[in-house]
Short mmCIF file of C-alpha atoms in Angstrom, two decimals:
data_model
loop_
_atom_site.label_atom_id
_atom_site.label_comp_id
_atom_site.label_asym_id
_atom_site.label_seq_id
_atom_site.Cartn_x
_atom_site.Cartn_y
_atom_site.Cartn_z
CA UNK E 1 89.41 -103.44 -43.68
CA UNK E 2 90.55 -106.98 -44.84
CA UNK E 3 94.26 -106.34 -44.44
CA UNK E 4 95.79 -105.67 -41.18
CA UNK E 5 97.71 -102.19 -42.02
CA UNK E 6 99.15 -101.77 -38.11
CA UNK E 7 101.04 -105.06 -38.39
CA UNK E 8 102.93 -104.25 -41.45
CA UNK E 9 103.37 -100.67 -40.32
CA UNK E 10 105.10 -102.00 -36.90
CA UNK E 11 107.43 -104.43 -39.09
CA UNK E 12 108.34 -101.93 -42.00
CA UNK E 13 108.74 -98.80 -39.72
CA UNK E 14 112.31 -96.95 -40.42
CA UNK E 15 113.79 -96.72 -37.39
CA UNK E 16 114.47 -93.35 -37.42
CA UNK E 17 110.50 -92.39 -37.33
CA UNK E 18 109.60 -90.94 -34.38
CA UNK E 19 106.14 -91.08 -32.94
CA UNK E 20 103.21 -90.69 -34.89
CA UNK E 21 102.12 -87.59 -35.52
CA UNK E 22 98.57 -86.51 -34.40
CA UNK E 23 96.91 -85.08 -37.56
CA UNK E 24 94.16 -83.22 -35.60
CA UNK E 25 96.67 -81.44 -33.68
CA UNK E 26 98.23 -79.85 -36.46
CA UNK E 27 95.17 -78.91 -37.85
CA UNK E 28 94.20 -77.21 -35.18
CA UNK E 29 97.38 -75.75 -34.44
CA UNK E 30 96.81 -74.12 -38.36
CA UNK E 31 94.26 -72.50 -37.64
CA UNK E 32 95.17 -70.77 -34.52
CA UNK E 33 98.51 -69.49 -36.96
CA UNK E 34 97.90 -65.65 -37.76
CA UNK E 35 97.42 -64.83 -41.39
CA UNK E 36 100.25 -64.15 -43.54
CA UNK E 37 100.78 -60.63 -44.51
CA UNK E 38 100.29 -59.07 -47.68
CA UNK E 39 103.20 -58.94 -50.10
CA UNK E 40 103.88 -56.11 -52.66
CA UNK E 41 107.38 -57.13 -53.72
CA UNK E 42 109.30 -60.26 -55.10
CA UNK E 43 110.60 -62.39 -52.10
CA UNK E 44 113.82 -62.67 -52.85
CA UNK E 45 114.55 -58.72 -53.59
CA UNK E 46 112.23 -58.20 -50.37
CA UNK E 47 115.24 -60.05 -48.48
CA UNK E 48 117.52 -57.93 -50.49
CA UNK E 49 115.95 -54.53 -49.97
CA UNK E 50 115.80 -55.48 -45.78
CA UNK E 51 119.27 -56.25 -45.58
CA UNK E 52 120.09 -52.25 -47.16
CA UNK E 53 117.48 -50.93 -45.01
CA UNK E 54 119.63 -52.51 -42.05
CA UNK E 55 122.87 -51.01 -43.25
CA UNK E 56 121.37 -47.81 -43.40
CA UNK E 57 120.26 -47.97 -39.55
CA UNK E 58 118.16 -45.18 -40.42
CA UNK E 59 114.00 -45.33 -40.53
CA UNK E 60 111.95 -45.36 -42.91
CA UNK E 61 110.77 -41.71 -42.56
CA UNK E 62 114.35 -40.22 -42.34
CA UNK E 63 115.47 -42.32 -45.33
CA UNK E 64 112.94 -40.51 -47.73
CA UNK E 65 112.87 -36.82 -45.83
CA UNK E 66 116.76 -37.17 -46.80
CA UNK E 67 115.88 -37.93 -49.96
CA UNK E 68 113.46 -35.20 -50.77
CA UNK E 69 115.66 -32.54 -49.44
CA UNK E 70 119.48 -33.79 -50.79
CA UNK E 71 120.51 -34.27 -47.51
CA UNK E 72 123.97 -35.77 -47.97
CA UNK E 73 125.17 -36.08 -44.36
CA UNK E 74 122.27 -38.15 -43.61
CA UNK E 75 122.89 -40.97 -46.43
CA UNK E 76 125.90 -42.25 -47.07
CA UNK E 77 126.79 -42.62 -50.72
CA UNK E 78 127.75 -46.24 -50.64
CA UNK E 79 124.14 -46.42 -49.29
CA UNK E 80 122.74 -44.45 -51.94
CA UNK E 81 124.19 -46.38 -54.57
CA UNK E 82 122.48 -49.46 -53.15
CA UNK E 83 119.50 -48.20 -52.11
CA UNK E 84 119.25 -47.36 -56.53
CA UNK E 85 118.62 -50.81 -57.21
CA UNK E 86 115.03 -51.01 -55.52
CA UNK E 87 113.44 -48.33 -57.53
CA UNK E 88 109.99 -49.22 -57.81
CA UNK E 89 109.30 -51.04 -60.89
CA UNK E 90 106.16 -50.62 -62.83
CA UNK E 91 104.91 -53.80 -61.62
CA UNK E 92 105.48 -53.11 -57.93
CA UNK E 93 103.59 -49.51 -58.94
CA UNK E 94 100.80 -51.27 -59.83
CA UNK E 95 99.87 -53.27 -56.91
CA UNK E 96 100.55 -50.24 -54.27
CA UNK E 97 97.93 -48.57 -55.88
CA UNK E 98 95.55 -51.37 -56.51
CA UNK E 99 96.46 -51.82 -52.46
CA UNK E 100 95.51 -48.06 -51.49
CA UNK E 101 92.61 -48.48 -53.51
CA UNK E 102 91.06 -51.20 -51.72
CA UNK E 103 92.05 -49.33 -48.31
CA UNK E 104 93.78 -52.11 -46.60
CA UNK E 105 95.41 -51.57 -43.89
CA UNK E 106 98.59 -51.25 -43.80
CA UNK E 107 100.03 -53.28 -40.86
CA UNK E 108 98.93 -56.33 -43.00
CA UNK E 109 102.61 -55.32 -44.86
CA UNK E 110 105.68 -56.34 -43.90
CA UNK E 111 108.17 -53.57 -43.42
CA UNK E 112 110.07 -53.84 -46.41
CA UNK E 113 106.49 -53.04 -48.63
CA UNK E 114 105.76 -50.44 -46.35
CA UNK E 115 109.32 -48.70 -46.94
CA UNK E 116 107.99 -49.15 -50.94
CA UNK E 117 104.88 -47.51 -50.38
CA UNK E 118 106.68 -44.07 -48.90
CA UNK E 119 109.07 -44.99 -51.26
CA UNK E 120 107.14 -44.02 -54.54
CA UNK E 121 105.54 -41.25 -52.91
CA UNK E 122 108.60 -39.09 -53.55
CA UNK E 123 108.32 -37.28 -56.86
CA UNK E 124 111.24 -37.51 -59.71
CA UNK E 125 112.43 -40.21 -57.41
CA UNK E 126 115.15 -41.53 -59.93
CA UNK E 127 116.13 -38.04 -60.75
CA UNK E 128 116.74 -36.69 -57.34
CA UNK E 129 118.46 -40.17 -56.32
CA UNK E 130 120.47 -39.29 -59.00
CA UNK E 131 121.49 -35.99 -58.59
CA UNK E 132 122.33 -37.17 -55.00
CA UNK E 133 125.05 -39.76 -55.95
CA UNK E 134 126.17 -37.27 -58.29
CA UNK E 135 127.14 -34.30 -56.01
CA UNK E 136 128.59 -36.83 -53.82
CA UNK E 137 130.90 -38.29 -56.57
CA UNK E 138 131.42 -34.65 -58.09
CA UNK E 139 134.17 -33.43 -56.20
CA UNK E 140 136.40 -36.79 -55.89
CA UNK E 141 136.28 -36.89 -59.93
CA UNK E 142 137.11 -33.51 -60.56
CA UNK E 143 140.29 -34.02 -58.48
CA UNK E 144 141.18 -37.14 -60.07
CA UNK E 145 140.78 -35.66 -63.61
CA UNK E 146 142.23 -32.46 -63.53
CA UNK E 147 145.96 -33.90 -63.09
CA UNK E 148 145.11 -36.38 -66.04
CA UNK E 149 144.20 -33.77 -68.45
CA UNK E 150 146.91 -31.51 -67.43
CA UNK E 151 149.37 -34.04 -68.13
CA UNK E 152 148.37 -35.25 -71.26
CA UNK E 153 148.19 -30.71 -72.37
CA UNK E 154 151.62 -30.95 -71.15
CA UNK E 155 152.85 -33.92 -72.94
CA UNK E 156 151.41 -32.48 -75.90
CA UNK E 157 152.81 -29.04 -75.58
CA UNK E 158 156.31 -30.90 -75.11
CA UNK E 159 156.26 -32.91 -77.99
CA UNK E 160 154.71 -30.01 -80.66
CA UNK E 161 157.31 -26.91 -79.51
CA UNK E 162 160.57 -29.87 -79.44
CA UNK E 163 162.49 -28.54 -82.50
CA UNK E 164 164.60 -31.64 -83.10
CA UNK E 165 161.59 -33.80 -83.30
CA UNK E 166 159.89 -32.14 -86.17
CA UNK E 167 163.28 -32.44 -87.72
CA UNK E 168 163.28 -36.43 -87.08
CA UNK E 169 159.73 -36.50 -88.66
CA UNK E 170 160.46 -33.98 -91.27
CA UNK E 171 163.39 -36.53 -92.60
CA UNK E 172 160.83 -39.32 -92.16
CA UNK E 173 158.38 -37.82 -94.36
CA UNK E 174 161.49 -36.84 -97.29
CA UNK E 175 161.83 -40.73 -97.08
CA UNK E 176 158.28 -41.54 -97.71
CA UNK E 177 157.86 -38.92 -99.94
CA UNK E 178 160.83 -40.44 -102.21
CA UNK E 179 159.55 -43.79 -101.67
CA UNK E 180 155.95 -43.08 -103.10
CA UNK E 181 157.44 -40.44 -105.69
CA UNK E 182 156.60 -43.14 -108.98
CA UNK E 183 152.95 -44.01 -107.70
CA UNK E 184 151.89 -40.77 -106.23
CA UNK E 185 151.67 -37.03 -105.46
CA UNK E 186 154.16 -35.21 -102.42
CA UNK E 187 152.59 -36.14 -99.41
CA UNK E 188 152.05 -32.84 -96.80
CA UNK E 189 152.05 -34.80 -93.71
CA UNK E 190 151.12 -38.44 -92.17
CA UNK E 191 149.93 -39.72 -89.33
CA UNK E 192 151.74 -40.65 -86.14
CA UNK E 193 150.30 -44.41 -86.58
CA UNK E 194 151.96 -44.35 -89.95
CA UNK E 195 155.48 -44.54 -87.80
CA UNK E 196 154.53 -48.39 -87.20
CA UNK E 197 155.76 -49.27 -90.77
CA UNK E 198 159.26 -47.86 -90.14
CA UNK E 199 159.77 -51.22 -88.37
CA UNK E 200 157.86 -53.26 -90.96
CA UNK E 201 159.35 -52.47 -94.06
CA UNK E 202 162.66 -54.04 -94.40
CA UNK E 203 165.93 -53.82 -96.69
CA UNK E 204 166.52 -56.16 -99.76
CA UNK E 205 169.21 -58.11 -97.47
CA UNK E 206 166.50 -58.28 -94.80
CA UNK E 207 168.85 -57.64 -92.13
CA UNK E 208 167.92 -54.12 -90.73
CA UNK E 209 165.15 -52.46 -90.66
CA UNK E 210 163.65 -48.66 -92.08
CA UNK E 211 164.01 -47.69 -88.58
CA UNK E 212 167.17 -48.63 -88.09
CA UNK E 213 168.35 -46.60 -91.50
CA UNK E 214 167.15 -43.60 -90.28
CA UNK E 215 169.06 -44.18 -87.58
CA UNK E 216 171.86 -44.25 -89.21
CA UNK E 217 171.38 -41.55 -91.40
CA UNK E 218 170.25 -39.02 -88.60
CA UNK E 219 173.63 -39.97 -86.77
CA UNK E 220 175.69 -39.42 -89.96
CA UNK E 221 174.14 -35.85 -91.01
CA UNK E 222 172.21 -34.81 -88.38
CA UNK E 223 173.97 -35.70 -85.26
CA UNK E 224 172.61 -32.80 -83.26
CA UNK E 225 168.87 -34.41 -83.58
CA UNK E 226 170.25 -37.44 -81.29
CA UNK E 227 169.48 -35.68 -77.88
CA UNK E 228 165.71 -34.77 -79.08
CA UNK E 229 164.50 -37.17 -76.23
CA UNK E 230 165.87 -34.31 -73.93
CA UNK E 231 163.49 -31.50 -75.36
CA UNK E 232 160.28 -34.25 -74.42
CA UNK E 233 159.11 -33.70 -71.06
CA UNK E 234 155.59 -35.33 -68.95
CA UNK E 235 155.78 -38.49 -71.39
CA UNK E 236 155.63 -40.54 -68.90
CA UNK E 237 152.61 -39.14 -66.92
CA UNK E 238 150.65 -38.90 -69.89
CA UNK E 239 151.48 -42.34 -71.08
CA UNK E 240 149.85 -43.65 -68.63
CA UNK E 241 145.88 -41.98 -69.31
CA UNK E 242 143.79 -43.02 -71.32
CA UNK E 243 142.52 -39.94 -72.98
CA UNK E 244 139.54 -41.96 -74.51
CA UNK E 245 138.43 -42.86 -70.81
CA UNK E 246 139.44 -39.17 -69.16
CA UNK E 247 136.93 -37.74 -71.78
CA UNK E 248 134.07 -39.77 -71.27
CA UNK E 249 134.20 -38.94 -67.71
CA UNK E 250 134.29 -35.43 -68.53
CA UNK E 251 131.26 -36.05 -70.43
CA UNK E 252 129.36 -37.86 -67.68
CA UNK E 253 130.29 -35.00 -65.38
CA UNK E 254 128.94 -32.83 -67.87
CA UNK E 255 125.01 -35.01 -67.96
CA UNK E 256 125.14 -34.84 -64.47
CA UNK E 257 125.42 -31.72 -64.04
CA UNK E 258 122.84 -30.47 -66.85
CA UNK E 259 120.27 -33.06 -64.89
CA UNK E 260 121.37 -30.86 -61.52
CA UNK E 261 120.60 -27.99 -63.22
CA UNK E 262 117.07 -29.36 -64.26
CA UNK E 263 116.33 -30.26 -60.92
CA UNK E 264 117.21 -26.97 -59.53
CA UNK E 265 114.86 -25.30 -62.15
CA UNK E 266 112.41 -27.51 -60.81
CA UNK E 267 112.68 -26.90 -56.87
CA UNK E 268 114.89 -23.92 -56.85
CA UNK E 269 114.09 -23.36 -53.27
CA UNK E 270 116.78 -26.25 -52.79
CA UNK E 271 120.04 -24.42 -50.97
CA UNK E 272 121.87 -27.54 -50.96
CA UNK E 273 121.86 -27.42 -55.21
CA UNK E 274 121.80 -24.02 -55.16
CA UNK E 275 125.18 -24.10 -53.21
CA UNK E 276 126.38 -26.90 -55.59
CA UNK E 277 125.92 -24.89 -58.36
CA UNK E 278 127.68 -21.90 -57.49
CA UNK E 279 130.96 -23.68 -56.03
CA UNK E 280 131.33 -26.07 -59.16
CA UNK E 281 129.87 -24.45 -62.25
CA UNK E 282 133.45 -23.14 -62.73
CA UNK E 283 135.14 -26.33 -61.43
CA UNK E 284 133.13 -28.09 -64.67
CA UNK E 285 133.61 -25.09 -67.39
CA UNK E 286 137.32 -25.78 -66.67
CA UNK E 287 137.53 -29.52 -67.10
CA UNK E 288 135.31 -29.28 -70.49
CA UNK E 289 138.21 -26.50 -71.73
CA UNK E 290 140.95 -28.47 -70.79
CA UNK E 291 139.53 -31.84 -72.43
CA UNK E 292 138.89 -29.83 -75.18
CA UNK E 293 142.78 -28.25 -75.18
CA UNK E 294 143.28 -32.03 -74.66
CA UNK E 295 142.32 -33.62 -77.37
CA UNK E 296 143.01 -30.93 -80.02
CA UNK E 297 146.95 -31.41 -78.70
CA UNK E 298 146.74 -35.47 -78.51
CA UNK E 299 144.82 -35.78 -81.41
CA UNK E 300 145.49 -32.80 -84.23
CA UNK E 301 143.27 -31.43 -86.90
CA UNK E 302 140.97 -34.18 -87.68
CA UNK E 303 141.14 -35.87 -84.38
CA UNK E 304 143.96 -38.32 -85.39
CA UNK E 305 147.38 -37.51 -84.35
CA UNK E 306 149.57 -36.50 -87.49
CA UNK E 307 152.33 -34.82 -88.52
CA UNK E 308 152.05 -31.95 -90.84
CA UNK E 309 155.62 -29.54 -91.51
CA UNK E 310 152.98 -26.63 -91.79
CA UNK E 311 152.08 -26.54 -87.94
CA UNK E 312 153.36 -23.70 -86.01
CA UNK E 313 155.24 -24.27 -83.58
CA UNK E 314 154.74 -23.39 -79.82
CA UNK E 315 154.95 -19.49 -79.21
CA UNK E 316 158.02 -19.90 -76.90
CA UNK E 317 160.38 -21.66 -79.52
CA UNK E 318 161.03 -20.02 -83.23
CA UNK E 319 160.33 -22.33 -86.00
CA UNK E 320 163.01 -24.81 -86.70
CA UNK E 321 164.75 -25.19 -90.37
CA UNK E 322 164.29 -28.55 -91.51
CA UNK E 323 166.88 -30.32 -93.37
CA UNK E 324 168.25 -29.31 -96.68
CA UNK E 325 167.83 -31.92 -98.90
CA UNK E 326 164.22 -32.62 -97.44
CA UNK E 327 163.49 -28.64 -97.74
CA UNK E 328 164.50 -28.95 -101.55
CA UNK E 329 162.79 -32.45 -101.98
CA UNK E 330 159.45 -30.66 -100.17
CA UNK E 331 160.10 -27.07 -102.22
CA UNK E 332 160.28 -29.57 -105.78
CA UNK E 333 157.37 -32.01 -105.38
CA UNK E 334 154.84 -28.86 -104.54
CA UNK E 335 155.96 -26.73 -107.54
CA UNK E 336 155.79 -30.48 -109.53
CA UNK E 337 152.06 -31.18 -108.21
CA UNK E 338 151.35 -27.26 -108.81
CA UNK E 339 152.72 -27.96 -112.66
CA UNK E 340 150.52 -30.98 -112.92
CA UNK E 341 147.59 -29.05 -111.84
CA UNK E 342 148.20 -26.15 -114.38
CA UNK E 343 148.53 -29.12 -117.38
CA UNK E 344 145.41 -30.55 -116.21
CA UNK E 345 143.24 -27.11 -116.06
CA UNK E 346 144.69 -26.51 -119.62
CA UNK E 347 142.55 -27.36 -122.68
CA UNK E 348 145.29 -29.42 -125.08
CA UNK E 349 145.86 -27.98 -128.39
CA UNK E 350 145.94 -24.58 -127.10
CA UNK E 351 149.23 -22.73 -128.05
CA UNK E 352 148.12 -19.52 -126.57
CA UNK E 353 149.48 -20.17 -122.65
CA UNK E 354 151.55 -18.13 -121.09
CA UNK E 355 154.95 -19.76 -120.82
CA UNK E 356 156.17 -21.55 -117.84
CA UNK E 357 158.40 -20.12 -115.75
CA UNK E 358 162.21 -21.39 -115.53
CA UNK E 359 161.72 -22.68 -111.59
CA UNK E 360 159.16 -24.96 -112.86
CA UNK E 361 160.49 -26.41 -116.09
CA UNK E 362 164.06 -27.17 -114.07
CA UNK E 363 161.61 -28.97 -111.27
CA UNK E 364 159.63 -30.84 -113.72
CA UNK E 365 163.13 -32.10 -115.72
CA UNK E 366 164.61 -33.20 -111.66
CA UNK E 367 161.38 -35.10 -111.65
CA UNK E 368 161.79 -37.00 -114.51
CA UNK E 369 164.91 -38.03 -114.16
CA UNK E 370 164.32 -38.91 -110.65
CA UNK E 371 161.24 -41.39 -112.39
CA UNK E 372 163.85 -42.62 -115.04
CA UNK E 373 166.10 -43.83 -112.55
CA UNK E 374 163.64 -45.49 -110.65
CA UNK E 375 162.37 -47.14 -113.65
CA UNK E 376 166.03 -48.28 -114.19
CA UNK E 377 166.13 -49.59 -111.05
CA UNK E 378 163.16 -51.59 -111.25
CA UNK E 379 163.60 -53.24 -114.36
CA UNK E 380 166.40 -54.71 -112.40
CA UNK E 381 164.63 -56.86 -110.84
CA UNK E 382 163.54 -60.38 -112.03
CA UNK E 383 159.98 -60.50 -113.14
CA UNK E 384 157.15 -62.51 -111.46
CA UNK E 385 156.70 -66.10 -113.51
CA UNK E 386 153.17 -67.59 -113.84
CA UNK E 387 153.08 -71.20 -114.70
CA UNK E 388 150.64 -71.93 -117.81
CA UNK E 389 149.95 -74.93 -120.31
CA UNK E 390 152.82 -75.93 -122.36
CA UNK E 391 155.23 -73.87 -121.10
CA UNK E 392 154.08 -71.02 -123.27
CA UNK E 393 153.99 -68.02 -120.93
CA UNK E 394 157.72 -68.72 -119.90
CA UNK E 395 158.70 -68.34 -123.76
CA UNK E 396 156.89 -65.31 -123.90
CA UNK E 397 158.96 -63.68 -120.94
CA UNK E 398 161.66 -65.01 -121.93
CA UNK E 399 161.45 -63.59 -125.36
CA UNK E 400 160.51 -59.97 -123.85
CA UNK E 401 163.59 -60.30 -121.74
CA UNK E 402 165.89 -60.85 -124.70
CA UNK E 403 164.21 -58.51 -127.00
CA UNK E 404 162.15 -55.80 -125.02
CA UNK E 405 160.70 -54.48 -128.22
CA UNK E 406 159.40 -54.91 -131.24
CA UNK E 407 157.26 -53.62 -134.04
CA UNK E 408 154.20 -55.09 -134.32
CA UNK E 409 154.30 -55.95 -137.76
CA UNK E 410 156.99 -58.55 -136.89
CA UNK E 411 156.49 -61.66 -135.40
CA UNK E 412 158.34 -63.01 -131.86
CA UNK E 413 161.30 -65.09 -132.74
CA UNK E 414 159.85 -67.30 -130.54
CA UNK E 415 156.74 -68.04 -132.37
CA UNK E 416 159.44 -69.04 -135.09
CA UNK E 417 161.09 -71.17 -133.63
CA UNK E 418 157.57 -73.32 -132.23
CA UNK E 419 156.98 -76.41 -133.90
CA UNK E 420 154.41 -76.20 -137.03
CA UNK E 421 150.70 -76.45 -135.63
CA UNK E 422 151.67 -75.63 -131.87
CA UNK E 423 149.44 -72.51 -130.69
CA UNK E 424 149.64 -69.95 -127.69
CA UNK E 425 147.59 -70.58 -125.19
CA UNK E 426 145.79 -68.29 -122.62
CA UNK E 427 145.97 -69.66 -118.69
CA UNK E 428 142.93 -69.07 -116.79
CA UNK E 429 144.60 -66.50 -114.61
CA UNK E 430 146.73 -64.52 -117.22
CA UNK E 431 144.62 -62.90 -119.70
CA UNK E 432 147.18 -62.12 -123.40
#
């Protein structure tokens, strides 16, 4: 009351302030404002689910009659697959019936919570809205499947009956075989993935690869196995599917149409998936036999791809011969292993066996001397040098270089030779 409030109002004013505003007015003008209606839904997915309704162009009545009887001509799919989004959440449940409970009237909604309401009403909702977008997907992924599958069967029924191929790999696994000879059994077969290491393992000159010997080999001996990229047909196709992907859609075909059959069980006065049924039940038995066919071709016995020599080849082309040498090499290491086998079974000390046949004692003397000479061949080579204390572990391989054996009775000349008092000594990482 003291302080004169209009003065310094006038002189501090931003110019941009308009008149004053009459407070009473806008009171008054509040209370003549209608009541704001009665929300059931989140505002933001309110705006959301209004601007679908508008794409559909449809009301709210035809929307869910469509639904409730499959009616595909009346929704579009693209609508469909939006109109999935606003299921009606638990939440949302709960106030429509704590709304119908209290009887309120239903103009106090807005349009959107009204569409919610009938919405809800329809039973299995998220089946049936399901089972919709699926029939209308059905027939587009068939077609787009089918040619995937049959390309990779082809592929596969290329590469198994081509004769000079299981040649290539039959060389490639004499190879391996003779590589792994000292450390282990005959190998039967390998998988295809196992081809990666022809390019990673190189020669002792490191200037060409495993691959490239082949190469060389098969061009020397085998020259009519150059041309086996003519006997390979649909590579190219096939290359480009992912069989992984093609057979999880198979599979998602397959779920949807065990849920239309559910639904059908459920309301089989439905014509529309009645009619469904009929058309495609075959359409679908045929996709899950040829993704079947599928991956038993692309992917072998144990759902790897692998070569094994022991596959028969396709019906249309006899068996091939594979090469010699690799024929003997195979024929030797399996009477070998069986030989092993019969040793093992054996109780030692007994003198009563029957005595091996001449086949299997000439296999078993190849076999050695094929393991002498690689022994020969590896004692070659210079042998790894750890450093230790004093220099000691060098004079011992040294000393088992010069003299690789002695009795053990004697003592290493080495040792000799050591000054009086001077010990061996055991490195950390080199246990004597």
């Amino acid at each position: 009351q003291e302080l004169d409030m209009s003065d310094f109002e006038e002189q501090f004013k931003t110019k941009a302030q308009g008149p004053g505003l009459d407070i009473s007015a806008l009171k008054a003008k509040a209370t003549q404002k209608a009541p704001s209606k009665v929300t059931l839904m989140e505002s933001n997915r309110a705006k959301n689910l209004a601007i679908t309704l508008r794409k559909g162009g449809r009301s709210i009545q035809d929307i869910c009659t469509a639904i409730e009887t499959y009616d595909q001509q009346a929704l579009s799919l693209d609508f469909l697959e939006l109109l999935l989004r606003f299921l009606p959440t638990e939440y949302e449940r709960t106030l429509i019936g704590k709304f119908e409970r209290e009887q309120q009237p239903p103009e106090e909604l807005s349009d959107e919570d009204q569409f919610m309401i009938r919405f809800s009403k329809i039973p299995r909702l998220a089946e049936r809205m399901n089972v919709m977008i699926f029939l209308g997907n059905f027939s587009d992924t068939a077609q787009l499947l089918m040619p995937q599958l049959n390309a990779i069967i082809a592929a596969s029924m290329s590469l198994k009956s081509s004769s000079k191929l299981r040649n290539i790999l039959e060389i490639v696994l004499a190879f391996g075989n003779y590589m792994n000879s000292s450390k282990r059994g005959a190998a039967y077969g390998f998988r295809l993935q196992s081809l990666d290491a022809l390019l990673e393992m190189k020669s002792t000159d490191r200037k060409q690869t495993l691959l490239h010997y082949l190469v060389r080999v098969i061009t020397e001996k085998y020259p009519e196995l150059i041309g086996f990229h003519t006997e390979l047909h649909f590579l190219d196709k096939a290359g480009s599917v992912s069989l992984d992907s093609v057979l999880q859609d198979v599979r998602s075909l397959q779920q949807g149409m065990e849920l239309t059959r559910k639904e059908f069980m459920r309301q089989d006065d439905s014509l529309v998936l009645k009619d469904f049924l009929k058309v495609n039940s075959e359409v679908m038995e045929k996709l899950q036999a040829d993704s079947k066919t599928a991956k038993v071709g692309a992917g072998g016995r144990n759902g790897h791809p692998q070569f094994l020599p022991g596959d028969p080849p396709s019906s249309a082309h006899p068996p091939c011969a594979p090469p010699k040498k690799a024929e003997q090499d195979i024929e030797l290491w399996k009477k070998q292993e069986a030989a092993a086998k019969e040793a093992e079974s054996s109780p030692p000390g007994s003198e009563d066996q029957p005595e091996v046949k001449l086949p299997t004692q000439r296999a078993k003397r190849q076999q050695m001397d094929m393991i002498a000479e690689l022994k020969k061949k590896q004692m070659v080579k210079e042998p790894l040098i750890y450093e230790g204390k004093d220099g000691a572990i060098e004079d011992i391989i040294s000393d088992l270089r010069n003299n690789p054996y002695r009795r053990a009775d004697k003592g290493r000349g080495s040792a000799k030779k050591r000054a009086a008092g001077q010990s061996l000594q055991a490195t950390p990482d080199i246990a004597l």
